[in-house]
């Protein structure tokens, strides 16, 4: 069963630069309709943001595209002071390396207990002090087909980034990959897997 997806290999479209959030999302709307109509099936998206937090722009982008059609979403900090969006057919890949973190999480993601399970598992997986620099992070969610997986992003990232980087935020996550696998056997629970490397 594939847990991850390839990043889109298509030429990205240049969007309005943040921090003008509404102008940015308007640019997404204008390009997304054209792109989504010519791609059948699920898609992977990659957002490169010139300034600000990439993940804070990724969620509204995926919501606009339709989270059910997006099993893979990537974000990274752009070198240039501009933002781009790439959309391509979702291509799964079976990782050849074991995840740094794998935890079966029960309960509702809105509850503190949910984040505690992920944070505790991350601390056990690290077995050392927080990473002092920036990091690349991939997180895979195995969820039921009835679940809106984007609701899991923030609690999972906060719970992982705390032990990994020393603070529950994404300021030092420079490359992020979020992946969804459908597994109706888990019901309302979630299997969270994560891979991280210094960046």
CSV table of C-alpha atoms in Angstrom, one decimal:
chain,number,residue,atom,x,y,z
A,1,UNK,CA,0.0,0.0,0.0
A,2,UNK,CA,1.5,3.4,-1.0
A,3,UNK,CA,1.9,5.8,1.8
A,4,UNK,CA,3.4,8.7,-0.2
A,5,UNK,CA,3.1,10.5,-3.6
A,6,UNK,CA,5.5,12.1,-6.0
A,7,UNK,CA,5.8,15.8,-6.1
A,8,UNK,CA,4.2,17.3,-9.3
A,9,UNK,CA,6.6,17.4,-12.1
A,10,UNK,CA,4.7,19.9,-14.2
A,11,UNK,CA,5.7,23.5,-14.9
A,12,UNK,CA,4.2,25.6,-12.1
A,13,UNK,CA,2.0,28.6,-12.7
A,14,UNK,CA,3.2,31.9,-11.2
A,15,UNK,CA,0.7,33.4,-8.7
A,16,UNK,CA,0.2,36.7,-6.9
A,17,UNK,CA,2.8,37.1,-4.2
A,18,UNK,CA,1.8,36.9,-0.5
A,19,UNK,CA,1.1,38.5,2.0
A,20,UNK,CA,-1.9,39.8,0.0
A,21,UNK,CA,-3.8,36.7,0.9
A,22,UNK,CA,-7.1,37.5,-0.9
A,23,UNK,CA,-5.2,38.4,-4.1
A,24,UNK,CA,-3.2,35.2,-3.8
A,25,UNK,CA,-6.3,33.0,-3.5
A,26,UNK,CA,-8.0,34.8,-6.3
A,27,UNK,CA,-5.0,33.9,-8.5
A,28,UNK,CA,-5.3,30.3,-7.3
A,29,UNK,CA,-9.0,30.3,-8.3
A,30,UNK,CA,-8.2,31.7,-11.8
A,31,UNK,CA,-5.6,29.0,-12.5
A,32,UNK,CA,-7.2,26.1,-10.6
A,33,UNK,CA,-10.4,25.8,-12.7
A,34,UNK,CA,-8.3,25.6,-15.9
A,35,UNK,CA,-5.9,23.0,-14.5
A,36,UNK,CA,-8.4,20.8,-12.7
A,37,UNK,CA,-10.7,20.4,-15.8
A,38,UNK,CA,-7.9,18.9,-17.9
A,39,UNK,CA,-6.7,16.4,-15.3
A,40,UNK,CA,-8.9,13.3,-14.6
A,41,UNK,CA,-8.8,11.7,-11.2
A,42,UNK,CA,-6.8,12.6,-8.1
A,43,UNK,CA,-4.2,15.3,-8.2
A,44,UNK,CA,-1.1,16.3,-6.3
A,45,UNK,CA,-0.3,20.0,-5.7
A,46,UNK,CA,2.8,21.8,-4.8
A,47,UNK,CA,2.8,25.4,-3.5
A,48,UNK,CA,6.0,27.5,-3.4
A,49,UNK,CA,5.6,30.6,-1.3
A,50,UNK,CA,8.0,33.6,-1.5
A,51,UNK,CA,7.3,34.8,2.0
A,52,UNK,CA,5.3,33.8,5.0
A,53,UNK,CA,4.4,30.3,6.1
A,54,UNK,CA,3.9,28.0,3.2
A,55,UNK,CA,1.5,25.7,5.0
A,56,UNK,CA,-0.8,28.5,6.0
A,57,UNK,CA,-1.5,29.1,2.3
A,58,UNK,CA,-1.6,25.4,1.4
A,59,UNK,CA,-4.8,24.6,3.3
A,60,UNK,CA,-7.0,27.2,1.5
A,61,UNK,CA,-5.5,26.1,-1.8
A,62,UNK,CA,-6.4,22.5,-1.3
A,63,UNK,CA,-9.9,23.5,0.0
A,64,UNK,CA,-10.5,25.4,-3.1
A,65,UNK,CA,-9.3,22.5,-5.3
A,66,UNK,CA,-11.4,20.1,-3.3
A,67,UNK,CA,-9.7,18.0,-0.6
A,68,UNK,CA,-11.2,14.7,-1.8
A,69,UNK,CA,-9.4,15.0,-5.1
A,70,UNK,CA,-6.1,16.0,-3.5
A,71,UNK,CA,-4.3,13.0,-1.8
A,72,UNK,CA,-0.9,14.8,-1.9
A,73,UNK,CA,-0.1,18.4,-1.0
A,74,UNK,CA,3.4,19.9,-0.9
A,75,UNK,CA,4.7,23.2,0.2
A,76,UNK,CA,8.1,24.8,0.2
A,77,UNK,CA,9.7,28.2,0.6
A,78,UNK,CA,10.5,29.8,-2.7
A,79,UNK,CA,13.9,31.3,-3.4
A,80,UNK,CA,12.4,34.1,-5.5
A,81,UNK,CA,10.0,36.6,-4.0
A,82,UNK,CA,7.0,35.1,-5.8
A,83,UNK,CA,4.7,32.1,-5.4
A,84,UNK,CA,4.0,29.3,-7.8
A,85,UNK,CA,1.4,26.4,-7.9
A,86,UNK,CA,2.0,23.1,-9.7
A,87,UNK,CA,-0.8,20.6,-10.2
A,88,UNK,CA,-0.4,17.2,-11.7
A,89,UNK,CA,-2.0,13.7,-11.6
A,90,UNK,CA,-1.3,12.1,-8.3
A,91,UNK,CA,1.4,9.4,-8.7
A,92,UNK,CA,1.8,7.1,-5.6
A,93,UNK,CA,5.2,5.8,-4.6
A,94,UNK,CA,6.0,3.1,-2.1
A,95,UNK,CA,8.8,4.5,0.1
A,96,UNK,CA,11.9,2.4,0.3
A,97,UNK,CA,12.7,3.7,3.8
A,98,UNK,CA,10.8,3.1,7.0
A,99,UNK,CA,9.1,6.1,8.5
A,100,UNK,CA,10.8,7.8,11.4
A,101,UNK,CA,7.4,7.9,13.1
A,102,UNK,CA,4.4,5.5,12.9
A,103,UNK,CA,1.5,5.8,15.4
A,104,UNK,CA,-2.1,4.6,15.5
A,105,UNK,CA,-4.1,7.6,16.8
A,106,UNK,CA,-7.6,7.3,18.4
A,107,UNK,CA,-10.1,9.9,19.2
A,108,UNK,CA,-11.1,13.3,17.7
A,109,UNK,CA,-8.3,15.5,16.3
A,110,UNK,CA,-9.9,18.5,18.1
A,111,UNK,CA,-9.1,17.0,21.5
A,112,UNK,CA,-5.8,17.5,23.3
A,113,UNK,CA,-5.5,13.7,23.8
A,114,UNK,CA,-5.2,13.3,20.0
A,115,UNK,CA,-2.2,15.6,19.8
A,116,UNK,CA,-0.6,14.1,22.9
A,117,UNK,CA,-0.6,10.7,21.3
A,118,UNK,CA,1.3,12.0,18.3
A,119,UNK,CA,3.6,14.2,20.4
A,120,UNK,CA,4.5,11.3,22.7
A,121,UNK,CA,5.2,9.0,19.8
A,122,UNK,CA,7.4,11.6,18.2
A,123,UNK,CA,9.4,12.1,21.4
A,124,UNK,CA,10.0,8.3,21.6
A,125,UNK,CA,11.0,8.2,18.0
A,126,UNK,CA,13.5,11.0,18.4
A,127,UNK,CA,15.1,9.9,21.6
A,128,UNK,CA,17.2,13.1,21.7
A,129,UNK,CA,17.1,16.9,21.8
A,130,UNK,CA,15.2,18.9,19.2
A,131,UNK,CA,16.8,19.6,15.8
A,132,UNK,CA,18.5,23.0,15.9
A,133,UNK,CA,18.0,24.0,12.3
A,134,UNK,CA,15.5,23.7,9.5
A,135,UNK,CA,13.9,20.4,8.4
A,136,UNK,CA,12.1,18.7,5.6
A,137,UNK,CA,9.0,16.8,6.7
A,138,UNK,CA,6.7,14.3,5.1
A,139,UNK,CA,3.5,13.2,6.9
A,140,UNK,CA,1.2,10.5,5.7
A,141,UNK,CA,-2.3,10.0,7.0
A,142,UNK,CA,-4.2,6.7,6.6
A,143,UNK,CA,-7.8,7.6,7.0
A,144,UNK,CA,-11.4,6.5,6.2
A,145,UNK,CA,-12.9,7.7,2.9
A,146,UNK,CA,-15.4,9.6,5.0
A,147,UNK,CA,-12.7,11.7,6.7
A,148,UNK,CA,-11.7,15.2,5.7
A,149,UNK,CA,-8.0,14.7,6.1
A,150,UNK,CA,-7.1,18.4,5.9
A,151,UNK,CA,-8.6,18.8,9.4
A,152,UNK,CA,-5.7,16.6,10.7
A,153,UNK,CA,-2.9,18.8,9.3
A,154,UNK,CA,-2.5,21.4,12.0
A,155,UNK,CA,-2.8,19.1,15.1
A,156,UNK,CA,-0.4,16.6,13.6
A,157,UNK,CA,2.1,19.2,12.5
A,158,UNK,CA,2.0,21.0,15.8
A,159,UNK,CA,2.5,17.7,17.7
A,160,UNK,CA,5.4,16.6,15.5
A,161,UNK,CA,7.2,20.0,15.2
A,162,UNK,CA,7.2,20.5,19.0
A,163,UNK,CA,9.6,17.6,19.8
A,164,UNK,CA,11.3,17.7,16.4
A,165,UNK,CA,12.2,21.5,16.3
A,166,UNK,CA,11.5,22.6,19.8
A,167,UNK,CA,8.4,24.6,19.1
A,168,UNK,CA,4.9,23.7,17.9
A,169,UNK,CA,5.0,25.7,14.7
A,170,UNK,CA,6.1,25.3,11.1
A,171,UNK,CA,8.6,28.3,10.9
A,172,UNK,CA,11.6,26.0,10.3
A,173,UNK,CA,9.8,23.4,8.2
A,174,UNK,CA,11.2,24.5,4.8
A,175,UNK,CA,9.8,21.6,2.7
A,176,UNK,CA,6.6,19.8,3.6
A,177,UNK,CA,4.8,16.9,2.1
A,178,UNK,CA,1.3,15.8,3.2
A,179,UNK,CA,0.0,12.5,1.9
A,180,UNK,CA,-3.4,10.6,2.3
A,181,UNK,CA,-4.0,6.9,2.0
A,182,UNK,CA,-7.6,5.6,2.2
A,183,UNK,CA,-8.1,2.7,4.6
A,184,UNK,CA,-11.7,2.3,5.7
A,185,UNK,CA,-10.6,-0.4,8.2
A,186,UNK,CA,-9.3,2.3,10.6
A,187,UNK,CA,-12.8,3.8,11.0
A,188,UNK,CA,-12.5,7.2,12.7
A,189,UNK,CA,-9.0,6.5,13.9
A,190,UNK,CA,-5.9,7.6,12.0
A,191,UNK,CA,-2.5,6.1,11.3
A,192,UNK,CA,0.1,8.8,11.2
A,193,UNK,CA,3.5,8.2,9.6
A,194,UNK,CA,6.3,10.8,9.2
A,195,UNK,CA,9.7,11.1,7.7
A,196,UNK,CA,12.1,14.0,8.5
A,197,UNK,CA,15.5,15.1,7.4
A,198,UNK,CA,17.7,18.2,8.1
A,199,UNK,CA,17.3,20.7,5.3
